[in-house]
Coordinates of C-alpha atoms in Angstrom, one line a residue:
Chain A
M1 CA 139.9 65.0 175.9
K2 CA 140.4 68.3 177.0
L3 CA 143.8 69.0 175.1
R4 CA 142.2 67.4 172.0
L5 CA 139.3 70.3 172.2
V6 CA 141.8 73.1 172.8
L7 CA 143.9 72.0 169.7
I8 CA 140.6 72.1 167.7
W9 CA 139.7 75.3 168.8
L10 CA 143.4 76.6 168.1
L11 CA 142.7 75.4 164.6
C12 CA 139.7 77.1 164.0
F13 CA 141.2 80.5 165.1
A14 CA 144.0 79.8 163.1
S15 CA 142.0 79.4 160.1
F16 CA 139.8 82.1 161.2
G17 CA 142.8 84.4 160.9
T18 CA 143.2 83.4 157.1
W19 CA 139.8 84.4 156.5
A20 CA 140.2 87.7 157.3
A21 CA 143.1 88.4 155.0
L22 CA 142.8 91.5 152.8
I23 CA 145.1 91.5 149.8
R24 CA 145.4 94.6 147.6
V25 CA 146.8 93.8 143.9
T26 CA 147.6 96.4 141.3
D27 CA 148.6 94.6 138.3
T28 CA 147.8 91.5 136.0
D29 CA 150.9 89.5 137.7
S30 CA 149.8 90.3 141.4
L31 CA 146.1 89.8 140.7
T32 CA 147.2 86.2 139.1
L33 CA 149.2 85.3 142.1
A34 CA 146.8 86.4 144.7
L35 CA 144.2 84.2 142.9
N36 CA 146.4 81.1 143.1
K37 CA 147.1 81.6 146.7
A38 CA 144.2 82.8 148.0
Q39 CA 142.2 81.1 151.0
A40 CA 138.7 80.7 151.5
G41 CA 137.5 84.2 152.9
D42 CA 140.2 86.4 151.6
T43 CA 139.1 89.6 150.3
L44 CA 141.2 90.7 147.2
V45 CA 141.1 94.3 146.5
L46 CA 142.0 95.6 142.9
A47 CA 143.5 99.2 142.7
T48 CA 142.5 101.3 140.0
G49 CA 144.0 99.8 136.6
V50 CA 143.6 97.4 133.5
Y51 CA 144.2 93.8 134.4
E52 CA 144.7 91.7 131.0
G53 CA 143.6 88.3 130.3
S54 CA 141.2 85.5 131.7
F55 CA 141.0 85.1 135.3
K56 CA 140.0 82.0 137.2
V57 CA 138.4 82.0 140.9
T58 CA 138.8 78.5 142.5
Q59 CA 138.3 79.6 146.3
S60 CA 135.5 80.9 148.1
I61 CA 136.7 84.6 148.2
S62 CA 135.8 88.2 147.3
L63 CA 136.9 90.3 144.4
K64 CA 136.4 93.9 144.8
G65 CA 137.5 96.7 142.5
E66 CA 138.4 100.2 143.5
I67 CA 136.8 102.9 141.3
G68 CA 138.1 102.0 137.7
A69 CA 139.8 98.7 138.3
T70 CA 139.0 97.2 134.8
L71 CA 139.5 93.3 133.6
D72 CA 140.3 93.1 129.7
A73 CA 139.7 89.8 128.5
L74 CA 141.6 91.0 125.2
R75 CA 138.7 89.5 123.0
Q76 CA 139.4 85.9 124.0
G77 CA 137.2 83.7 126.2
S78 CA 135.6 84.7 129.5
A79 CA 137.2 87.2 131.4
L80 CA 136.3 85.6 134.8
V81 CA 135.6 82.0 135.5
I82 CA 134.3 81.2 138.8
E83 CA 134.8 77.5 140.2
A84 CA 134.0 77.9 143.8
P85 CA 131.0 78.5 145.8
Q86 CA 130.3 81.5 148.0
V87 CA 132.3 84.1 145.7
S88 CA 131.7 87.6 145.6
I89 CA 132.6 89.9 142.7
E90 CA 131.8 93.6 143.2
G91 CA 132.8 96.9 141.8
L92 CA 134.5 95.5 138.7
N93 CA 134.6 97.0 135.1
I94 CA 134.6 94.0 132.6
R95 CA 135.4 94.7 129.1
H96 CA 136.2 93.0 125.8
W97 CA 135.7 89.3 126.5
G98 CA 135.1 87.0 123.5
R99 CA 132.0 86.6 121.6
D100 CA 131.8 82.8 121.0
L101 CA 128.4 81.9 122.2
Y102 CA 128.9 78.1 121.7
Y103 CA 132.1 78.3 124.3
R104 CA 130.1 80.5 126.5
D105 CA 132.3 83.3 126.2
A106 CA 131.1 85.5 129.1
A107 CA 132.1 88.5 131.2
I108 CA 131.5 86.3 134.2
L109 CA 131.3 82.6 133.8
L110 CA 130.0 80.4 136.7
K111 CA 130.8 76.8 136.7
K112 CA 128.7 73.9 138.1
G113 CA 128.5 74.1 141.8
A114 CA 129.3 77.9 142.1
D115 CA 126.8 78.4 144.4
N116 CA 125.4 81.6 146.3
V117 CA 128.0 83.7 144.2
Q118 CA 127.2 87.3 144.7
I119 CA 127.7 89.8 141.7
K120 CA 127.0 93.2 142.6
G121 CA 127.7 96.6 141.2
N122 CA 129.7 95.7 138.2
R123 CA 129.8 97.4 134.8
L124 CA 130.0 94.8 132.0
V125 CA 130.6 95.9 128.4
G126 CA 131.4 93.1 125.8
D127 CA 130.2 91.0 122.8
G128 CA 129.1 87.5 124.3
F129 CA 127.2 86.7 127.3
G130 CA 127.2 89.0 130.2
I131 CA 126.9 86.5 133.1
Y132 CA 126.5 82.6 132.3
G133 CA 125.7 79.9 134.8
E134 CA 124.9 76.2 134.5
Q135 CA 124.0 73.8 137.4
L136 CA 124.3 75.7 140.5
N137 CA 122.0 77.4 143.4
S138 CA 121.2 80.8 144.5
P139 CA 123.1 83.4 142.6
I140 CA 122.7 87.0 143.6
I141 CA 122.9 89.6 140.8
T142 CA 122.3 92.9 141.9
D143 CA 122.7 96.4 140.6
N144 CA 124.7 95.5 137.7
S145 CA 125.0 97.5 134.2
I146 CA 125.3 94.7 131.3
S147 CA 125.8 96.1 127.8
G148 CA 126.2 94.2 124.6
N149 CA 127.5 95.0 121.2
G150 CA 124.7 96.7 119.4
A151 CA 126.6 96.4 115.8
I152 CA 126.2 92.6 116.1
H153 CA 123.0 91.0 114.8
V154 CA 120.7 90.7 117.8
L155 CA 120.5 86.8 117.7
D156 CA 124.5 86.7 117.4
R157 CA 124.9 88.4 120.8
G158 CA 125.1 86.6 123.9
D159 CA 122.3 87.1 126.6
G160 CA 122.7 89.6 129.2
I161 CA 122.1 87.0 132.0
Y162 CA 121.9 83.2 130.9
L163 CA 121.1 80.7 133.8
K164 CA 120.2 77.1 133.0
H165 CA 119.6 74.4 135.6
V166 CA 119.8 76.8 138.4
N167 CA 117.6 77.3 141.5
S168 CA 116.7 80.3 143.2
P169 CA 118.4 82.9 141.4
Q170 CA 117.8 86.7 142.5
I171 CA 118.2 89.3 139.8
D172 CA 117.3 92.7 140.8
R173 CA 118.3 96.3 139.7
N174 CA 120.3 95.6 137.0
Q175 CA 120.3 97.6 133.5
L176 CA 120.7 95.6 130.2
I177 CA 121.3 96.9 126.9
F178 CA 122.2 95.6 123.5
V179 CA 122.0 91.9 124.4
R180 CA 120.0 89.1 123.0
D181 CA 117.6 88.2 125.8
G182 CA 118.0 90.6 129.0
V183 CA 117.6 87.5 131.4
Y184 CA 117.2 84.0 129.8
L185 CA 116.4 81.3 131.9
E186 CA 116.0 77.5 131.0
S187 CA 115.1 74.8 133.4
V188 CA 115.4 77.1 136.3
T189 CA 113.1 77.2 139.6
H190 CA 112.1 79.9 142.2
S191 CA 113.7 82.6 140.4
R192 CA 112.8 86.2 141.5
I193 CA 113.6 89.2 139.0
Y194 CA 112.7 92.5 140.0
E195 CA 113.4 96.2 139.2
N196 CA 115.7 95.6 136.2
Q197 CA 115.7 97.8 133.2
F198 CA 116.0 96.3 129.3
T199 CA 116.5 98.4 126.5
K200 CA 117.2 97.5 123.0
L201 CA 117.2 93.6 123.1
Q202 CA 115.4 90.4 122.1
Y203 CA 113.3 89.9 125.0
G204 CA 113.3 91.3 128.5
I205 CA 112.6 88.1 130.4
H206 CA 112.6 84.8 128.4
Y207 CA 111.4 81.8 130.6
M208 CA 111.7 78.3 129.2
Y209 CA 110.8 75.2 131.2
T210 CA 110.8 77.1 134.3
Q211 CA 108.7 76.6 137.5
A212 CA 107.5 78.8 140.2
D213 CA 109.1 81.8 139.2
E214 CA 108.3 85.7 140.2
A215 CA 109.0 89.0 138.2
W216 CA 107.9 92.4 139.3
Q217 CA 108.4 96.3 138.5
N218 CA 111.1 95.5 135.6
Q219 CA 110.8 97.8 132.7
A220 CA 111.5 96.8 129.1
I221 CA 111.5 99.6 126.3
A222 CA 112.3 99.4 122.4
V223 CA 112.5 95.5 122.5
D224 CA 111.3 92.7 120.3
G225 CA 109.5 91.3 122.9
G226 CA 108.8 92.3 127.0
Y227 CA 108.1 89.0 128.6
A228 CA 107.9 85.6 127.1
L229 CA 106.7 82.8 128.9
M230 CA 107.4 79.4 127.2
N231 CA 106.9 75.9 128.4
S232 CA 106.5 76.9 131.8
T233 CA 104.5 76.6 135.1
H234 CA 103.3 78.7 138.1
I235 CA 105.0 82.0 137.3
Y236 CA 103.9 85.2 139.0
L237 CA 104.6 88.2 136.6
H238 CA 103.1 91.3 138.1
H239 CA 103.7 95.2 138.0
N240 CA 106.0 95.1 135.0
R241 CA 106.1 97.4 132.2
V242 CA 106.8 97.0 128.5
T243 CA 106.4 99.8 126.0
Q244 CA 107.3 100.4 122.5
A245 CA 107.9 96.5 121.7
R246 CA 107.9 95.1 118.4
D247 CA 106.3 91.6 118.5
F248 CA 104.6 91.4 121.9
G249 CA 104.4 92.7 125.3
I250 CA 103.6 89.3 127.0
L251 CA 103.7 86.1 125.2
L252 CA 102.1 83.0 127.2
N253 CA 102.9 80.0 125.1
I254 CA 102.5 76.2 126.6
T255 CA 102.5 77.7 129.9
E256 CA 100.1 77.0 132.8
A257 CA 98.9 78.0 136.2
S258 CA 100.5 81.2 135.9
H259 CA 99.2 84.5 137.0
V260 CA 100.0 87.5 135.1
Q261 CA 98.7 90.9 137.1
A262 CA 98.9 94.6 137.0
N263 CA 101.4 94.5 134.0
V264 CA 101.1 97.5 131.2
A265 CA 102.0 96.6 127.8
S266 CA 101.4 99.7 125.6
Q267 CA 102.6 100.8 122.2
I268 CA 103.5 97.3 120.9
H269 CA 103.9 98.0 117.2
N270 CA 105.2 96.2 114.1
P271 CA 105.7 98.5 111.3
K272 CA 106.3 95.5 108.8
G273 CA 103.6 93.5 110.6
T274 CA 100.2 92.5 109.1
V275 CA 97.2 91.0 110.6
E276 CA 96.9 88.2 107.6
L277 CA 100.4 86.9 108.5
G278 CA 99.6 87.4 112.2
N279 CA 102.8 89.2 112.9
E280 CA 101.3 92.3 114.1
G281 CA 102.4 93.8 117.3
K282 CA 100.4 92.3 120.2
G283 CA 99.9 93.3 123.8
I284 CA 99.6 90.0 124.8
F285 CA 99.6 86.9 122.8
I286 CA 98.2 83.7 124.4
Y287 CA 98.4 80.6 122.4
A288 CA 98.4 76.9 123.4
A289 CA 98.5 78.2 127.1
Q290 CA 95.6 77.1 129.5
H291 CA 94.6 77.6 133.2
N292 CA 96.3 80.8 133.6
R293 CA 94.7 83.8 135.4
I294 CA 95.3 87.5 133.7
Q295 CA 94.0 90.4 135.9
D296 CA 94.5 94.0 136.2
N297 CA 96.9 94.4 133.2
E298 CA 96.6 97.3 130.6
F299 CA 97.0 96.6 127.1
S300 CA 96.7 99.8 125.1
H301 CA 97.9 101.6 122.2
S302 CA 99.0 98.5 120.1
D303 CA 98.3 97.0 116.7
T304 CA 96.4 94.3 118.7
G305 CA 95.7 94.3 122.2
I306 CA 95.0 90.8 123.2
S307 CA 95.5 88.0 120.5
M308 CA 94.5 84.6 121.3
A309 CA 94.9 81.6 119.1
M310 CA 92.8 78.6 119.4
G311 CA 94.0 76.5 122.1
G312 CA 94.2 79.5 124.3
E313 CA 90.8 79.3 125.5
E314 CA 91.1 77.9 129.1
N315 CA 92.1 81.1 130.7
R316 CA 90.6 83.6 133.1
L317 CA 90.7 87.4 131.9
W318 CA 89.2 90.0 134.3
H319 CA 89.8 93.5 135.5
N320 CA 92.1 94.3 132.6
R321 CA 92.3 97.8 130.7
I322 CA 92.1 97.4 127.0
M323 CA 92.3 100.5 125.9
A324 CA 92.7 102.2 122.1
N325 CA 94.4 99.3 120.1
Q326 CA 94.0 99.3 116.5
T327 CA 92.3 96.0 117.1
Q328 CA 91.1 95.3 120.7
V329 CA 91.1 91.7 120.6
K330 CA 91.8 88.9 117.8
Y331 CA 90.2 85.5 118.3
V332 CA 89.4 83.4 115.4
G333 CA 88.3 80.2 117.0
E334 CA 85.1 78.7 117.4
A335 CA 84.8 78.6 121.1
Q336 CA 82.3 80.9 122.5
L337 CA 84.5 82.7 125.6
E338 CA 83.3 84.8 128.4
W339 CA 85.8 87.0 129.8
S340 CA 85.0 88.1 133.3
Y341 CA 85.2 86.5 136.7
Q342 CA 82.8 86.7 139.8
G343 CA 80.7 89.4 138.0
Q344 CA 83.6 91.6 137.1
G345 CA 84.8 92.1 133.7
N346 CA 87.4 94.4 131.9
Y347 CA 87.6 98.0 130.9
W348 CA 87.3 98.5 127.2
S349 CA 87.9 102.0 125.9
E350 CA 85.5 101.5 123.1
Y351 CA 82.5 100.3 125.0
Q352 CA 79.3 102.5 124.6
G353 CA 76.7 100.9 126.8
W354 CA 75.0 102.5 129.8
D355 CA 75.3 101.7 133.7
L356 CA 71.3 102.7 134.6
N357 CA 71.8 100.9 137.9
G358 CA 74.8 102.9 139.0
D359 CA 76.9 99.3 139.9
G360 CA 79.8 100.3 137.9
L361 CA 79.3 97.6 135.2
G362 CA 77.8 98.1 131.7
D363 CA 74.3 97.0 131.4
I364 CA 74.6 95.2 127.9
A365 CA 77.5 92.5 127.4
H366 CA 80.3 93.6 125.4
R367 CA 81.6 91.8 122.2
P368 CA 84.9 93.3 121.0
N369 CA 84.2 91.7 117.7
D370 CA 81.2 91.7 115.6
S371 CA 80.7 88.7 113.1
L372 CA 82.2 90.6 110.3
D373 CA 85.7 91.3 111.9
K374 CA 85.5 87.4 111.8
L375 CA 84.5 87.3 108.3
F376 CA 87.5 89.7 107.3
W377 CA 90.0 87.6 109.3
L378 CA 88.7 84.5 107.4
Y379 CA 88.9 86.3 104.0
P380 CA 91.2 88.9 104.0
E381 CA 90.9 89.6 100.4
A382 CA 87.4 91.2 101.0
K383 CA 89.2 93.9 103.1
L384 CA 88.7 96.6 100.6
L385 CA 85.0 96.2 101.3
M386 CA 85.6 97.0 105.1
E387 CA 84.6 100.6 105.0
S388 CA 81.8 100.3 102.3
P389 CA 78.0 101.3 102.9
V390 CA 77.1 97.9 102.8
V391 CA 79.3 96.4 105.5
L392 CA 78.7 99.5 107.7
L393 CA 74.7 98.7 107.2
L394 CA 75.5 95.2 108.4
R395 CA 77.5 95.9 111.4
W396 CA 74.7 98.5 112.2
V397 CA 71.9 95.8 111.8
E398 CA 74.1 93.4 113.9
R399 CA 74.0 95.9 116.8
Q400 CA 70.6 96.8 116.7
F401 CA 69.3 93.0 116.9
K402 CA 71.9 91.4 119.1
P403 CA 71.9 88.1 117.2
Q404 CA 72.4 84.7 118.6
V405 CA 76.1 84.8 120.1
T406 CA 77.8 81.5 118.9
S407 CA 81.4 82.2 119.0
G408 CA 84.0 84.9 119.9
I409 CA 84.7 86.8 122.9
S410 CA 81.9 88.6 125.2
D411 CA 82.4 90.3 128.4
S412 CA 79.0 90.4 130.4
F413 CA 80.3 92.9 133.0
P414 CA 82.0 95.4 131.2
L415 CA 83.7 97.8 133.7
M416 CA 82.6 101.4 133.2
Q417 CA 85.7 102.9 134.8
R418 CA 89.2 102.2 133.9
G419 CA 90.1 101.8 137.6
A420 CA 93.2 103.1 139.5
H421 CA 96.0 103.1 137.0
V422 CA 98.8 103.0 139.5
L423 CA 101.6 100.5 140.0
I424 CA 101.5 99.4 143.4
D425 CA 104.6 98.1 145.3
G426 CA 104.8 94.6 144.1
G427 CA 106.7 92.6 147.0
S428 CA 106.8 89.1 147.1
R429 CA 104.1 86.6 147.1
Chain B
M1 CA 125.2 83.5 60.1
K2 CA 123.1 86.4 60.9
K3 CA 119.8 84.5 60.7
Y4 CA 120.9 82.1 63.6
Y5 CA 121.5 85.3 65.7
A6 CA 117.6 85.7 65.5
L7 CA 117.1 82.0 66.9
L8 CA 119.3 83.1 70.1
L9 CA 116.5 85.5 70.8
L10 CA 113.7 82.7 71.4
V11 CA 116.3 80.7 73.8
P12 CA 115.3 82.8 76.9
L13 CA 111.3 82.0 75.9
L14 CA 112.2 78.3 76.0
F15 CA 113.5 78.7 79.5
G16 CA 110.5 80.7 80.6
C17 CA 108.2 78.1 79.8
N18 CA 110.2 75.4 81.8
K19 CA 110.3 77.3 84.8
S20 CA 106.7 78.4 85.1
E21 CA 105.8 74.9 84.7
A22 CA 108.1 73.7 87.3
T23 CA 107.2 76.1 90.0
D24 CA 103.6 75.1 89.3
H25 CA 103.9 71.5 90.4
V26 CA 107.1 71.0 92.5
H27 CA 106.9 71.8 95.9
K28 CA 109.9 73.3 97.0
A29 CA 111.3 73.8 100.5
E30 CA 113.1 77.1 101.7
M31 CA 116.4 76.6 103.6
I32 CA 116.1 77.7 107.5
H33 CA 118.8 80.2 108.4
E34 CA 120.3 80.4 111.5
H35 CA 118.7 84.2 112.1
D36 CA 115.1 82.6 111.1
R37 CA 112.7 82.7 113.9
C38 CA 109.6 80.7 114.6
H39 CA 106.8 82.5 112.8
L40 CA 104.6 81.5 115.8
C41 CA 106.7 81.8 119.2
G42 CA 109.3 83.9 118.0
M43 CA 112.5 81.6 118.9
V44 CA 115.5 80.9 116.8
I45 CA 114.7 77.9 114.8
T46 CA 117.9 76.1 114.8
K47 CA 118.7 76.5 118.6
Y48 CA 116.1 73.7 119.6
P49 CA 116.2 70.1 118.5
G50 CA 113.5 68.0 116.6
P51 CA 111.8 68.3 112.8
K52 CA 110.8 72.0 111.8
G53 CA 108.1 72.9 109.5
Q54 CA 107.4 75.8 107.0
V55 CA 104.1 77.1 105.4
H56 CA 104.0 78.2 101.8
L57 CA 101.2 80.7 101.2
K58 CA 99.0 81.3 98.3
A59 CA 99.2 85.2 98.3
E60 CA 102.1 85.9 100.3
K61 CA 106.0 85.8 99.2
T62 CA 107.1 85.3 102.9
V63 CA 107.3 81.8 103.9
P64 CA 106.5 81.5 107.5
K65 CA 109.3 78.9 109.5
F66 CA 108.4 77.2 112.6
C67 CA 110.8 75.8 115.6
S68 CA 108.9 72.6 115.3
S69 CA 106.5 70.9 113.1
R70 CA 103.9 71.3 116.0
D71 CA 104.1 75.0 115.7
M72 CA 103.8 74.8 112.5
F73 CA 100.6 72.9 112.8
N74 CA 99.5 75.2 115.5
F75 CA 99.7 78.1 113.2
A76 CA 98.5 76.1 109.9
L77 CA 95.1 74.8 111.8
Q78 CA 93.9 78.4 112.9
P79 CA 90.9 79.1 110.9
E80 CA 91.9 82.5 109.6
N81 CA 95.3 80.6 108.3
K82 CA 93.8 77.3 106.7
R83 CA 92.5 78.8 103.5
Q84 CA 95.8 80.7 102.8
I85 CA 97.7 77.7 102.7
D86 CA 99.2 76.4 99.4
Y87 CA 101.4 73.7 100.9
M88 CA 103.5 72.9 103.9
M89 CA 106.7 71.0 104.1
V90 CA 108.4 69.1 107.3
H91 CA 111.5 67.6 108.0
D92 CA 111.8 63.7 107.5
A93 CA 112.6 62.3 110.8
G94 CA 113.4 59.3 109.2
T95 CA 116.2 60.4 107.1
T96 CA 118.0 63.2 109.2
D97 CA 119.3 63.9 112.4
W98 CA 116.8 64.6 115.1
D99 CA 119.1 67.3 116.9
Q100 CA 120.1 68.9 113.7
P101 CA 117.7 68.4 111.0
D102 CA 119.0 68.7 107.2
D103 CA 117.3 71.2 105.0
G104 CA 117.6 68.5 102.2
A105 CA 115.2 66.1 104.0
F106 CA 112.1 68.3 103.7
I107 CA 109.1 66.4 102.7
D108 CA 105.8 67.5 101.8
A109 CA 103.3 67.5 104.9
Q110 CA 100.3 66.5 103.5
S111 CA 101.5 63.1 102.6
A112 CA 103.6 62.4 105.3
F113 CA 103.0 59.9 108.3
Y114 CA 103.2 61.3 111.9
V115 CA 104.3 59.9 115.3
Y116 CA 102.7 61.7 118.3
G117 CA 103.1 60.9 121.9
T118 CA 106.8 60.0 121.5
T119 CA 109.3 60.4 124.2
K120 CA 111.5 61.8 121.7
K121 CA 111.9 65.8 122.7
A122 CA 111.3 68.4 120.3
V123 CA 110.3 72.0 121.6
M124 CA 107.1 73.9 122.3
G125 CA 105.7 70.6 123.5
P126 CA 105.2 67.1 122.7
A127 CA 106.8 66.3 119.1
V128 CA 104.7 65.7 116.3
A129 CA 107.3 63.7 114.3
P130 CA 107.0 63.4 110.5
F131 CA 108.1 60.5 108.3
S132 CA 107.9 59.9 104.6
T133 CA 106.9 56.0 105.1
K134 CA 104.8 54.1 107.0
A135 CA 107.2 51.8 108.0
A136 CA 109.8 54.4 109.1
A137 CA 107.1 55.7 111.4
E138 CA 105.9 52.7 112.6
A139 CA 109.7 51.7 113.7
F140 CA 110.6 55.3 115.2
A141 CA 107.0 54.6 117.2
K142 CA 108.1 51.1 118.1
E143 CA 111.4 52.6 119.6
Y144 CA 110.4 55.6 121.3
G145 CA 106.8 55.2 121.8
G146 CA 103.6 57.0 120.3
R147 CA 100.9 56.2 117.7
V148 CA 101.3 56.7 114.1
L149 CA 98.7 59.3 112.5
R150 CA 98.2 60.8 109.1
F151 CA 98.2 64.7 108.3
D152 CA 94.4 64.7 108.7
D153 CA 94.6 63.3 112.1
I154 CA 96.7 66.5 113.4
T155 CA 94.2 68.6 115.0
L156 CA 94.1 71.6 117.5
E157 CA 92.4 69.3 119.8
L158 CA 94.9 66.8 119.6
L159 CA 97.7 69.4 119.9
A160 CA 95.6 70.8 123.2
G161 CA 94.6 67.5 124.7
D162 CA 97.8 65.7 126.0
K163 CA 100.3 67.9 126.8

């Protein structure tokens, strides 16, 4: 009995020895050989140089690049295919992987079961996907730079990071540019995405059929859209920024029970958009989305600040700052909606009421649209009358008489101060 | 010979007349290209399964296209858009593949039959599956569940109601 225990202990020790193996490779052949022979726990160090072709990782090992170590897939297929759990990839340059999206050409392709992968401090430049993973758990993707090909039509590029049926991914401090979506998540749960930078791409983060996600302190600049929440539930989106987007800052579509807090969406402008076609730039666009909380955000300097379609009524909005948008709010529906919560409304840059009792709230309710706005939305052909004296008179009359409100948005507790415009450290829930 | 040349000048006139008559009455569908994005949600239309839709407007040359017949209705039923619509086209789910609908199978939305509440998955919420005949719609509903509706039955309340 005792002897057997000792034997087991010895075996463990022996395998412990192999875990520690550190293998340095210097060219394509030695890398291929080392990948074939490597045991779980080994570390492969890639010396400075170019390694050509597609490489497969089938054991739980670490790959570390010395400065300038570069994988070059020669424009075919994926550069690195991971087929084992607990793999770590660090400090590599990867370039020239394929551009066939159907075959999932990627710099790093994670196969089913490649759990707990760590991808850290790599520099990826290529046409297809940056990192592509399906059916796996807990990948950590940190501090990488992923650049697509700006010369390809945005829809024919791969996504920077594409994850499908993945649980608990962590994606932080990456820089993504010239890809399709920065991060595309489909049927993902419990993702945590923070401090990433998205530039010149379709959407910063695109949620599709996801649940219980959190994203904070990300930045999107010069994109089509900042953060698209579609068919998803229980997302906590907070302290993110998006500026100079074309279509929207934030999109809430068939998304429920989500919390959108302290984000900034500014300068959302579509030079080719028109309000008639409904494709003007929108700070936040809410449609067919219910039971979401939208608080403390800034929607400013955009074509439309908040655009809500019918079917987006059941949401709670308060403590937002809606400032200097060409159209502050667009809502054409029949319902009468109150945008405030527990006696606190939003800050409106155009609000002209007084606060005589000094409680920080305007004394009369704010209605961002009068009935003439609605008239022009319904009859855009009458637009040429917009600045006519008759219309100005009608607007003035409506303001004087405070007619019975029957539809549209009102805020009974408009804030007099725009409040602290700071990005507080988000942290986790 | 020379006088016949004069007749040739009349030929374009003939075609001109025919053409304008045709576009007045025939509802024509536009193709959906791989780079077309949903006018409402912005997604690439061909990337996701299920029957699509398109809206032809009275005053605009642009034809908004949609990732799903559902999103088409979500757009078309908005009060500010209702008045601007000339006609709408949807994929006939009875004659084309569900996952990759063919643009030859576009039919007029107004006269179509719809199955709502089916187990078949499209995108952007439960499918609103269009059919050219009532029999095809009923057969589909029998196989995949859901109830058969007419064009006027599709309302925003219906779409917002059961998700």
